[in-house]
Amino acid sequence: MAKPEARRLLNTRMAMPPAHLAMVFLVDPMTSRRSHPFSVRKPVTAAKNTCKSFAGWRLFHPKVGALLAFMALSAMLMLPAQAAEWNIDQLMHSLAQTKSGHANFVEEKFITMLEKPVESSGRLRFIAPDTLEMHTLKPKTEVMFVQGDTLTMDHQGIQLQDHPELLAFIDSIRGTLTGNRQMLEQFFSLSLEGSENNWTLTMLPKQKKVADVIQHILVNGSDNTVTSIDVLKTNHDRSLITINKAVSP
């Protein structure tokens, strides 16, 4: 071929519009023939070619298809694993790693008959599996000590088995602080929301005697630290215990 003629043909091909060049990577699904931009075609507009490529053609390049399939499969495999990482078992296991601890607490009691909440504060101590001490310092000194099924307050012992609603309230605190799921599920149905860094454990009473007094308990926390315990009673009174500055004893 003469050099001028070859140059003219090359210039013609290089000037092909993008709509034609894109057809190099497209295949006709009806005929399984690769569409080549330099084949003889009836004149059509670029807009028609573009519409046709989306409507009746598909990507043919095998490496592109393999990459897309790999990415889709990876996403499908990763999502269930991520969803299964954080659940009640994981939370309880994380909380149970702390066998004992000290913290400061502030309790606000919202009583329907009062305009302002009644506030008290003090120190809290717990030792797994069932020891809890709440030492109130303000507005007056008071010590509540629980070990097993016995509550001691003002040097008087109370058997918690005779007061299931009180036992449920106390177990909601010590069961959460020590990561004791069995203790919690004696009285409550559990559900967990949020992430590992910001979670809420909801407790709904199972037993009628407890449900007559407590509507629900919400425990909030981050990682293996409980930050608050919110108790809503059926009479609409509410107790919010905020726990902070937890340190090892």
PDB file of C-alpha atoms in Angstrom:
ATOM      1  CA  MET A   1       0.000   0.000   0.000  1.00  0.00           C
ATOM      2  CA  ALA A   2       1.308   3.414  -0.904  1.00  0.00           C
ATOM      3  CA  LYS A   3       2.471   5.557   1.979  1.00  0.00           C
ATOM      4  CA  PRO A   4      -0.022   8.427   1.335  1.00  0.00           C
ATOM      5  CA  GLU A   5      -2.900   5.944   1.170  1.00  0.00           C
ATOM      6  CA  ALA A   6      -1.759   4.177   4.383  1.00  0.00           C
ATOM      7  CA  ARG A   7      -1.478   7.493   6.205  1.00  0.00           C
ATOM      8  CA  ARG A   8      -4.959   8.516   5.053  1.00  0.00           C
ATOM      9  CA  LEU A   9      -6.451   5.225   6.310  1.00  0.00           C
ATOM     10  CA  LEU A  10      -4.669   5.572   9.672  1.00  0.00           C
ATOM     11  CA  ASN A  11      -5.910   9.127  10.106  1.00  0.00           C
ATOM     12  CA  THR A  12      -9.449   7.993   9.298  1.00  0.00           C
ATOM     13  CA  ARG A  13      -9.336   5.250  11.957  1.00  0.00           C
ATOM     14  CA  MET A  14      -7.847   7.512  14.620  1.00  0.00           C
ATOM     15  CA  ALA A  15     -10.687   9.966  14.041  1.00  0.00           C
ATOM     16  CA  MET A  16     -13.366   7.375  14.890  1.00  0.00           C
ATOM     17  CA  PRO A  17     -15.864   8.778  17.479  1.00  0.00           C
ATOM     18  CA  PRO A  18     -15.747   7.320  21.053  1.00  0.00           C
ATOM     19  CA  ALA A  19     -19.114   5.611  20.619  1.00  0.00           C
ATOM     20  CA  HIS A  20     -17.563   3.402  17.909  1.00  0.00           C
ATOM     21  CA  LEU A  21     -14.291   2.795  19.776  1.00  0.00           C
ATOM     22  CA  ALA A  22     -16.194   1.654  22.874  1.00  0.00           C
ATOM     23  CA  MET A  23     -17.719  -1.208  20.881  1.00  0.00           C
ATOM     24  CA  VAL A  24     -14.328  -3.003  20.897  1.00  0.00           C
ATOM     25  CA  PHE A  25     -15.199  -4.367  24.355  1.00  0.00           C
ATOM     26  CA  LEU A  26     -18.832  -5.193  23.602  1.00  0.00           C
ATOM     27  CA  VAL A  27     -20.378  -8.388  22.307  1.00  0.00           C
ATOM     28  CA  ASP A  28     -23.785  -9.005  20.822  1.00  0.00           C
ATOM     29  CA  PRO A  29     -25.569 -11.486  23.171  1.00  0.00           C
ATOM     30  CA  MET A  30     -27.890 -12.611  20.370  1.00  0.00           C
ATOM     31  CA  THR A  31     -25.139 -13.633  17.939  1.00  0.00           C
ATOM     32  CA  SER A  32     -22.129 -13.988  20.329  1.00  0.00           C
ATOM     33  CA  ARG A  33     -20.063 -12.094  17.764  1.00  0.00           C
ATOM     34  CA  ARG A  34     -17.617  -9.432  18.849  1.00  0.00           C
ATOM     35  CA  SER A  35     -18.496  -6.038  17.489  1.00  0.00           C
ATOM     36  CA  HIS A  36     -15.522  -4.380  15.792  1.00  0.00           C
ATOM     37  CA  PRO A  37     -15.431  -0.608  15.258  1.00  0.00           C
ATOM     38  CA  PHE A  38     -13.812  -0.925  11.841  1.00  0.00           C
ATOM     39  CA  SER A  39     -16.386  -3.306  10.321  1.00  0.00           C
ATOM     40  CA  VAL A  40     -18.679  -2.015   7.629  1.00  0.00           C
ATOM     41  CA  ARG A  41     -21.902  -0.653   9.156  1.00  0.00           C
ATOM     42  CA  LYS A  42     -24.846   1.375   8.044  1.00  0.00           C
ATOM     43  CA  PRO A  43     -24.498   4.978   9.211  1.00  0.00           C
ATOM     44  CA  VAL A  44     -26.056   5.508  12.633  1.00  0.00           C
ATOM     45  CA  THR A  45     -25.789   8.304  15.117  1.00  0.00           C
ATOM     46  CA  ALA A  46     -23.555   8.171  18.186  1.00  0.00           C
ATOM     47  CA  ALA A  47     -26.618   8.453  20.440  1.00  0.00           C
ATOM     48  CA  LYS A  48     -28.176   5.315  18.927  1.00  0.00           C
ATOM     49  CA  ASN A  49     -24.914   3.406  19.374  1.00  0.00           C
ATOM     50  CA  THR A  50     -24.734   4.434  23.020  1.00  0.00           C
ATOM     51  CA  CYS A  51     -28.330   3.395  23.719  1.00  0.00           C
ATOM     52  CA  LYS A  52     -27.783   0.089  21.935  1.00  0.00           C
ATOM     53  CA  SER A  53     -24.645  -0.652  23.904  1.00  0.00           C
ATOM     54  CA  PHE A  54     -26.559  -0.314  27.194  1.00  0.00           C
ATOM     55  CA  ALA A  55     -29.771  -1.962  26.058  1.00  0.00           C
ATOM     56  CA  GLY A  56     -28.650  -5.046  24.167  1.00  0.00           C
ATOM     57  CA  TRP A  57     -24.913  -5.532  24.691  1.00  0.00           C
ATOM     58  CA  ARG A  58     -22.793  -6.628  27.601  1.00  0.00           C
ATOM     59  CA  LEU A  59     -19.161  -6.391  28.718  1.00  0.00           C
ATOM     60  CA  PHE A  60     -17.110  -9.097  27.105  1.00  0.00           C
ATOM     61  CA  HIS A  61     -13.649  -8.691  28.615  1.00  0.00           C
ATOM     62  CA  PRO A  62     -13.038 -11.790  30.836  1.00  0.00           C
ATOM     63  CA  LYS A  63     -10.684 -10.012  33.286  1.00  0.00           C
ATOM     64  CA  VAL A  64     -13.257  -7.325  34.027  1.00  0.00           C
ATOM     65  CA  GLY A  65     -15.953  -9.926  34.675  1.00  0.00           C
ATOM     66  CA  ALA A  66     -13.673 -11.964  36.940  1.00  0.00           C
ATOM     67  CA  LEU A  67     -12.743  -8.898  38.974  1.00  0.00           C
ATOM     68  CA  LEU A  68     -16.373  -7.879  39.472  1.00  0.00           C
ATOM     69  CA  ALA A  69     -17.337 -11.415  40.501  1.00  0.00           C
ATOM     70  CA  PHE A  70     -14.467 -11.561  43.009  1.00  0.00           C
ATOM     71  CA  MET A  71     -15.444  -8.215  44.548  1.00  0.00           C
ATOM     72  CA  ALA A  72     -19.094  -9.260  44.876  1.00  0.00           C
ATOM     73  CA  LEU A  73     -18.174 -12.583  46.479  1.00  0.00           C
ATOM     74  CA  SER A  74     -15.796 -10.900  48.922  1.00  0.00           C
ATOM     75  CA  ALA A  75     -18.515  -8.476  50.008  1.00  0.00           C
ATOM     76  CA  MET A  76     -21.001 -11.318  50.524  1.00  0.00           C
ATOM     77  CA  LEU A  77     -18.532 -13.254  52.659  1.00  0.00           C
ATOM     78  CA  MET A  78     -17.475 -10.274  54.770  1.00  0.00           C
ATOM     79  CA  LEU A  79     -20.933  -8.936  55.712  1.00  0.00           C
ATOM     80  CA  PRO A  80     -22.161 -11.972  57.721  1.00  0.00           C
ATOM     81  CA  ALA A  81     -18.813 -12.182  59.521  1.00  0.00           C
ATOM     82  CA  GLN A  82     -18.982  -8.531  60.542  1.00  0.00           C
ATOM     83  CA  ALA A  83     -22.589  -8.859  61.670  1.00  0.00           C
ATOM     84  CA  ALA A  84     -21.731 -11.896  63.823  1.00  0.00           C
ATOM     85  CA  GLU A  85     -18.812 -10.241  65.606  1.00  0.00           C
ATOM     86  CA  TRP A  86     -20.875  -8.223  68.114  1.00  0.00           C
ATOM     87  CA  ASN A  87     -23.727  -9.869  69.988  1.00  0.00           C
ATOM     88  CA  ILE A  88     -24.811 -10.589  73.549  1.00  0.00           C
ATOM     89  CA  ASP A  89     -22.351 -13.465  73.965  1.00  0.00           C
ATOM     90  CA  GLN A  90     -19.493 -11.224  72.868  1.00  0.00           C
ATOM     91  CA  LEU A  91     -20.655  -8.455  75.216  1.00  0.00           C
ATOM     92  CA  MET A  92     -20.947 -10.785  78.214  1.00  0.00           C
ATOM     93  CA  HIS A  93     -17.537 -12.286  77.480  1.00  0.00           C
ATOM     94  CA  SER A  94     -16.024  -8.808  77.319  1.00  0.00           C
ATOM     95  CA  LEU A  95     -17.665  -7.682  80.566  1.00  0.00           C
ATOM     96  CA  ALA A  96     -16.660 -10.881  82.363  1.00  0.00           C
ATOM     97  CA  GLN A  97     -12.972 -10.116  81.821  1.00  0.00           C
ATOM     98  CA  THR A  98     -13.213  -7.572  84.667  1.00  0.00           C
ATOM     99  CA  LYS A  99     -13.433  -9.666  87.829  1.00  0.00           C
ATOM    100  CA  SER A 100     -13.709  -6.689  90.176  1.00  0.00           C
ATOM    101  CA  GLY A 101     -13.794  -2.929  90.039  1.00  0.00           C
ATOM    102  CA  HIS A 102     -14.403   0.400  91.725  1.00  0.00           C
ATOM    103  CA  ALA A 103     -16.299   3.367  90.330  1.00  0.00           C
ATOM    104  CA  ASN A 104     -18.082   6.542  91.282  1.00  0.00           C
ATOM    105  CA  PHE A 105     -21.804   6.751  90.674  1.00  0.00           C
ATOM    106  CA  VAL A 106     -24.521   9.388  90.531  1.00  0.00           C
ATOM    107  CA  GLU A 107     -28.147   8.310  90.854  1.00  0.00           C
ATOM    108  CA  GLU A 108     -31.053  10.498  89.784  1.00  0.00           C
ATOM    109  CA  LYS A 109     -34.543   9.446  90.837  1.00  0.00           C
ATOM    110  CA  PHE A 110     -37.318  10.957  88.740  1.00  0.00           C
ATOM    111  CA  ILE A 111     -40.503  10.709  90.789  1.00  0.00           C
ATOM    112  CA  THR A 112     -43.765  11.707  89.151  1.00  0.00           C
ATOM    113  CA  MET A 113     -44.965  13.601  92.213  1.00  0.00           C
ATOM    114  CA  LEU A 114     -41.811  15.726  92.386  1.00  0.00           C
ATOM    115  CA  GLU A 115     -40.796  18.513  90.033  1.00  0.00           C
ATOM    116  CA  LYS A 116     -37.048  17.907  90.332  1.00  0.00           C
ATOM    117  CA  PRO A 117     -35.114  14.632  90.477  1.00  0.00           C
ATOM    118  CA  VAL A 118     -33.686  13.422  93.770  1.00  0.00           C
ATOM    119  CA  GLU A 119     -29.928  13.046  93.393  1.00  0.00           C
ATOM    120  CA  SER A 120     -27.467  10.973  95.363  1.00  0.00           C
ATOM    121  CA  SER A 121     -23.849  10.013  94.745  1.00  0.00           C
ATOM    122  CA  GLY A 122     -21.123   7.813  96.123  1.00  0.00           C
ATOM    123  CA  ARG A 123     -18.832   4.899  95.389  1.00  0.00           C
ATOM    124  CA  LEU A 124     -19.586   1.509  93.895  1.00  0.00           C
ATOM    125  CA  ARG A 125     -17.616  -1.724  94.257  1.00  0.00           C
ATOM    126  CA  PHE A 126     -18.238  -5.127  92.703  1.00  0.00           C
ATOM    127  CA  ILE A 127     -16.532  -8.494  92.868  1.00  0.00           C
ATOM    128  CA  ALA A 128     -17.505 -11.397  90.619  1.00  0.00           C
ATOM    129  CA  PRO A 129     -19.629 -13.419  90.761  1.00  0.00           C
ATOM    130  CA  ASP A 130     -22.239 -11.864  93.109  1.00  0.00           C
ATOM    131  CA  THR A 131     -20.822  -9.203  95.446  1.00  0.00           C
ATOM    132  CA  LEU A 132     -21.987  -5.590  95.089  1.00  0.00           C
ATOM    133  CA  GLU A 133     -21.525  -2.621  97.392  1.00  0.00           C
ATOM    134  CA  MET A 134     -23.039   0.821  96.888  1.00  0.00           C
ATOM    135  CA  HIS A 135     -21.713   3.344  99.411  1.00  0.00           C
ATOM    136  CA  THR A 136     -23.807   6.514  99.188  1.00  0.00           C
ATOM    137  CA  LEU A 137     -22.017   9.643 100.441  1.00  0.00           C
ATOM    138  CA  LYS A 138     -24.479  12.406  99.476  1.00  0.00           C
ATOM    139  CA  PRO A 139     -26.970  13.626 100.553  1.00  0.00           C
ATOM    140  CA  LYS A 140     -26.429  11.247 103.484  1.00  0.00           C
ATOM    141  CA  THR A 141     -24.211   8.277 104.202  1.00  0.00           C
ATOM    142  CA  GLU A 142     -25.761   4.918 103.464  1.00  0.00           C
ATOM    143  CA  VAL A 143     -24.260   1.517 102.651  1.00  0.00           C
ATOM    144  CA  MET A 144     -25.993  -1.223 100.687  1.00  0.00           C
ATOM    145  CA  PHE A 145     -24.021  -4.470 100.609  1.00  0.00           C
ATOM    146  CA  VAL A 146     -25.150  -7.495  98.610  1.00  0.00           C
ATOM    147  CA  GLN A 147     -23.521 -10.902  98.661  1.00  0.00           C
ATOM    148  CA  GLY A 148     -25.312 -13.894  97.210  1.00  0.00           C
ATOM    149  CA  ASP A 149     -28.996 -13.636  98.069  1.00  0.00           C
ATOM    150  CA  THR A 150     -28.521 -11.460 101.142  1.00  0.00           C
ATOM    151  CA  LEU A 151     -28.854  -7.673 101.193  1.00  0.00           C
ATOM    152  CA  THR A 152     -27.443  -5.850 104.218  1.00  0.00           C
ATOM    153  CA  MET A 153     -28.524  -2.269 104.866  1.00  0.00           C
ATOM    154  CA  ASP A 154     -28.291  -0.356 108.143  1.00  0.00           C
ATOM    155  CA  HIS A 155     -26.980  -3.534 109.773  1.00  0.00           C
ATOM    156  CA  GLN A 156     -30.161  -5.369 108.852  1.00  0.00           C
ATOM    157  CA  GLY A 157     -30.191  -8.419 106.591  1.00  0.00           C
ATOM    158  CA  ILE A 158     -32.843  -8.980 103.923  1.00  0.00           C
ATOM    159  CA  GLN A 159     -33.294 -12.237 102.035  1.00  0.00           C
ATOM    160  CA  LEU A 160     -33.672 -11.234  98.392  1.00  0.00           C
ATOM    161  CA  GLN A 161     -35.524 -14.418  97.449  1.00  0.00           C
ATOM    162  CA  ASP A 162     -38.495 -13.009  99.384  1.00  0.00           C
ATOM    163  CA  HIS A 163     -38.409  -9.834  97.264  1.00  0.00           C
ATOM    164  CA  PRO A 164     -38.060 -10.870  93.598  1.00  0.00           C
ATOM    165  CA  GLU A 165     -38.507  -7.335  92.238  1.00  0.00           C
ATOM    166  CA  LEU A 166     -35.636  -6.061  94.419  1.00  0.00           C
ATOM    167  CA  LEU A 167     -33.491  -9.067  93.514  1.00  0.00           C
ATOM    168  CA  ALA A 168     -34.143  -8.432  89.823  1.00  0.00           C
ATOM    169  CA  PHE A 169     -33.046  -4.801  90.162  1.00  0.00           C
ATOM    170  CA  ILE A 170     -29.852  -5.731  92.007  1.00  0.00           C
ATOM    171  CA  ASP A 171     -29.057  -8.562  89.597  1.00  0.00           C
ATOM    172  CA  SER A 172     -29.477  -6.201  86.663  1.00  0.00           C
ATOM    173  CA  ILE A 173     -26.553  -4.220  88.106  1.00  0.00           C
ATOM    174  CA  ARG A 174     -24.213  -6.940  89.320  1.00  0.00           C
ATOM    175  CA  GLY A 175     -25.052  -9.298  86.458  1.00  0.00           C
ATOM    176  CA  THR A 176     -24.118  -6.639  83.906  1.00  0.00           C
ATOM    177  CA  LEU A 177     -20.992  -5.422  85.711  1.00  0.00           C
ATOM    178  CA  THR A 178     -19.670  -8.993  85.956  1.00  0.00           C
ATOM    179  CA  GLY A 179     -20.908 -10.206  82.554  1.00  0.00           C
ATOM    180  CA  ASN A 180     -23.111 -12.912  84.090  1.00  0.00           C
ATOM    181  CA  ARG A 181     -25.693 -13.698  81.414  1.00  0.00           C
ATOM    182  CA  GLN A 182     -27.224 -16.564  83.395  1.00  0.00           C
ATOM    183  CA  MET A 183     -27.926 -14.206  86.299  1.00  0.00           C
ATOM    184  CA  LEU A 184     -29.595 -11.675  84.001  1.00  0.00           C
ATOM    185  CA  GLU A 185     -31.717 -14.199  82.125  1.00  0.00           C
ATOM    186  CA  GLN A 186     -33.295 -15.498  85.331  1.00  0.00           C
ATOM    187  CA  PHE A 187     -35.462 -12.375  85.283  1.00  0.00           C
ATOM    188  CA  PHE A 188     -35.082 -10.678  81.903  1.00  0.00           C
ATOM    189  CA  SER A 189     -35.228 -11.172  78.168  1.00  0.00           C
ATOM    190  CA  LEU A 190     -32.180  -9.520  76.642  1.00  0.00           C
ATOM    191  CA  SER A 191     -31.659  -7.627  73.398  1.00  0.00           C
ATOM    192  CA  LEU A 192     -28.597  -5.708  72.245  1.00  0.00           C
ATOM    193  CA  GLU A 193     -28.318  -2.685  69.960  1.00  0.00           C
ATOM    194  CA  GLY A 194     -25.452  -0.507  68.770  1.00  0.00           C
ATOM    195  CA  SER A 195     -21.774  -1.237  68.263  1.00  0.00           C
ATOM    196  CA  GLU A 196     -18.938  -2.421  70.463  1.00  0.00           C
ATOM    197  CA  ASN A 197     -17.964   1.176  71.206  1.00  0.00           C
ATOM    198  CA  ASN A 198     -21.519   2.351  71.945  1.00  0.00           C
ATOM    199  CA  TRP A 199     -24.042  -0.314  72.930  1.00  0.00           C
ATOM    200  CA  THR A 200     -27.395  -0.545  74.721  1.00  0.00           C
ATOM    201  CA  LEU A 201     -28.578  -3.702  76.446  1.00  0.00           C
ATOM    202  CA  THR A 202     -32.362  -3.786  76.920  1.00  0.00           C
ATOM    203  CA  MET A 203     -33.868  -5.969  79.656  1.00  0.00           C
ATOM    204  CA  LEU A 204     -37.564  -6.846  79.677  1.00  0.00           C
ATOM    205  CA  PRO A 205     -38.968  -8.666  82.751  1.00  0.00           C
ATOM    206  CA  LYS A 206     -40.016 -12.288  82.341  1.00  0.00           C
ATOM    207  CA  GLN A 207     -41.756 -12.841  85.651  1.00  0.00           C
ATOM    208  CA  LYS A 208     -45.087 -11.223  86.502  1.00  0.00           C
ATOM    209  CA  LYS A 209     -43.988 -10.038  89.959  1.00  0.00           C
ATOM    210  CA  VAL A 210     -41.058  -8.227  88.386  1.00  0.00           C
ATOM    211  CA  ALA A 211     -43.099  -6.944  85.437  1.00  0.00           C
ATOM    212  CA  ASP A 212     -45.633  -5.460  87.868  1.00  0.00           C
ATOM    213  CA  VAL A 213     -42.896  -3.170  89.193  1.00  0.00           C
ATOM    214  CA  ILE A 214     -40.302  -2.753  86.416  1.00  0.00           C
ATOM    215  CA  GLN A 215     -41.220  -1.857  82.841  1.00  0.00           C
ATOM    216  CA  HIS A 216     -37.700  -2.136  81.423  1.00  0.00           C
ATOM    217  CA  ILE A 217     -34.029  -1.572  82.192  1.00  0.00           C
ATOM    218  CA  LEU A 218     -31.602  -0.018  79.715  1.00  0.00           C
ATOM    219  CA  VAL A 219     -27.880  -0.521  80.270  1.00  0.00           C
ATOM    220  CA  ASN A 220     -25.527   1.633  78.198  1.00  0.00           C
ATOM    221  CA  GLY A 221     -21.811   1.138  77.776  1.00  0.00           C
ATOM    222  CA  SER A 222     -18.686   1.222  75.679  1.00  0.00           C
ATOM    223  CA  ASP A 223     -16.452  -1.826  75.154  1.00  0.00           C
ATOM    224  CA  ASN A 224     -16.333  -3.634  78.524  1.00  0.00           C
ATOM    225  CA  THR A 225     -17.390  -0.599  80.579  1.00  0.00           C
ATOM    226  CA  VAL A 226     -20.919   0.067  81.828  1.00  0.00           C
ATOM    227  CA  THR A 227     -21.640   3.810  81.740  1.00  0.00           C
ATOM    228  CA  SER A 228     -25.277   3.999  82.876  1.00  0.00           C
ATOM    229  CA  ILE A 229     -28.218   1.933  84.102  1.00  0.00           C
ATOM    230  CA  ASP A 230     -31.673   3.357  83.414  1.00  0.00           C
ATOM    231  CA  VAL A 231     -34.650   1.752  85.206  1.00  0.00           C
ATOM    232  CA  LEU A 232     -38.221   2.663  84.238  1.00  0.00           C
ATOM    233  CA  LYS A 233     -40.933   1.479  86.618  1.00  0.00           C
ATOM    234  CA  THR A 234     -44.532   0.748  85.728  1.00  0.00           C
ATOM    235  CA  ASN A 235     -45.693   3.746  87.785  1.00  0.00           C
ATOM    236  CA  HIS A 236     -43.497   5.911  85.492  1.00  0.00           C
ATOM    237  CA  ASP A 237     -40.929   6.629  88.198  1.00  0.00           C
ATOM    238  CA  ARG A 238     -37.412   6.372  86.823  1.00  0.00           C
ATOM    239  CA  SER A 239     -33.939   5.799  88.251  1.00  0.00           C
ATOM    240  CA  LEU A 240     -30.829   6.708  86.251  1.00  0.00           C
ATOM    241  CA  ILE A 241     -27.467   5.540  87.614  1.00  0.00           C
ATOM    242  CA  THR A 242     -24.453   7.040  85.866  1.00  0.00           C
ATOM    243  CA  ILE A 243     -21.175   5.212  86.439  1.00  0.00           C
ATOM    244  CA  ASN A 244     -17.805   6.827  85.796  1.00  0.00           C
ATOM    245  CA  LYS A 245     -14.128   6.842  86.641  1.00  0.00           C
ATOM    246  CA  ALA A 246     -13.978   3.075  86.949  1.00  0.00           C
ATOM    247  CA  VAL A 247     -10.534   1.881  88.069  1.00  0.00           C
ATOM    248  CA  SER A 248      -9.009  -1.384  89.145  1.00  0.00           C
ATOM    249  CA  PRO A 249      -9.002  -1.891  92.908  1.00  0.00           C
TER     250      PRO A 249
END
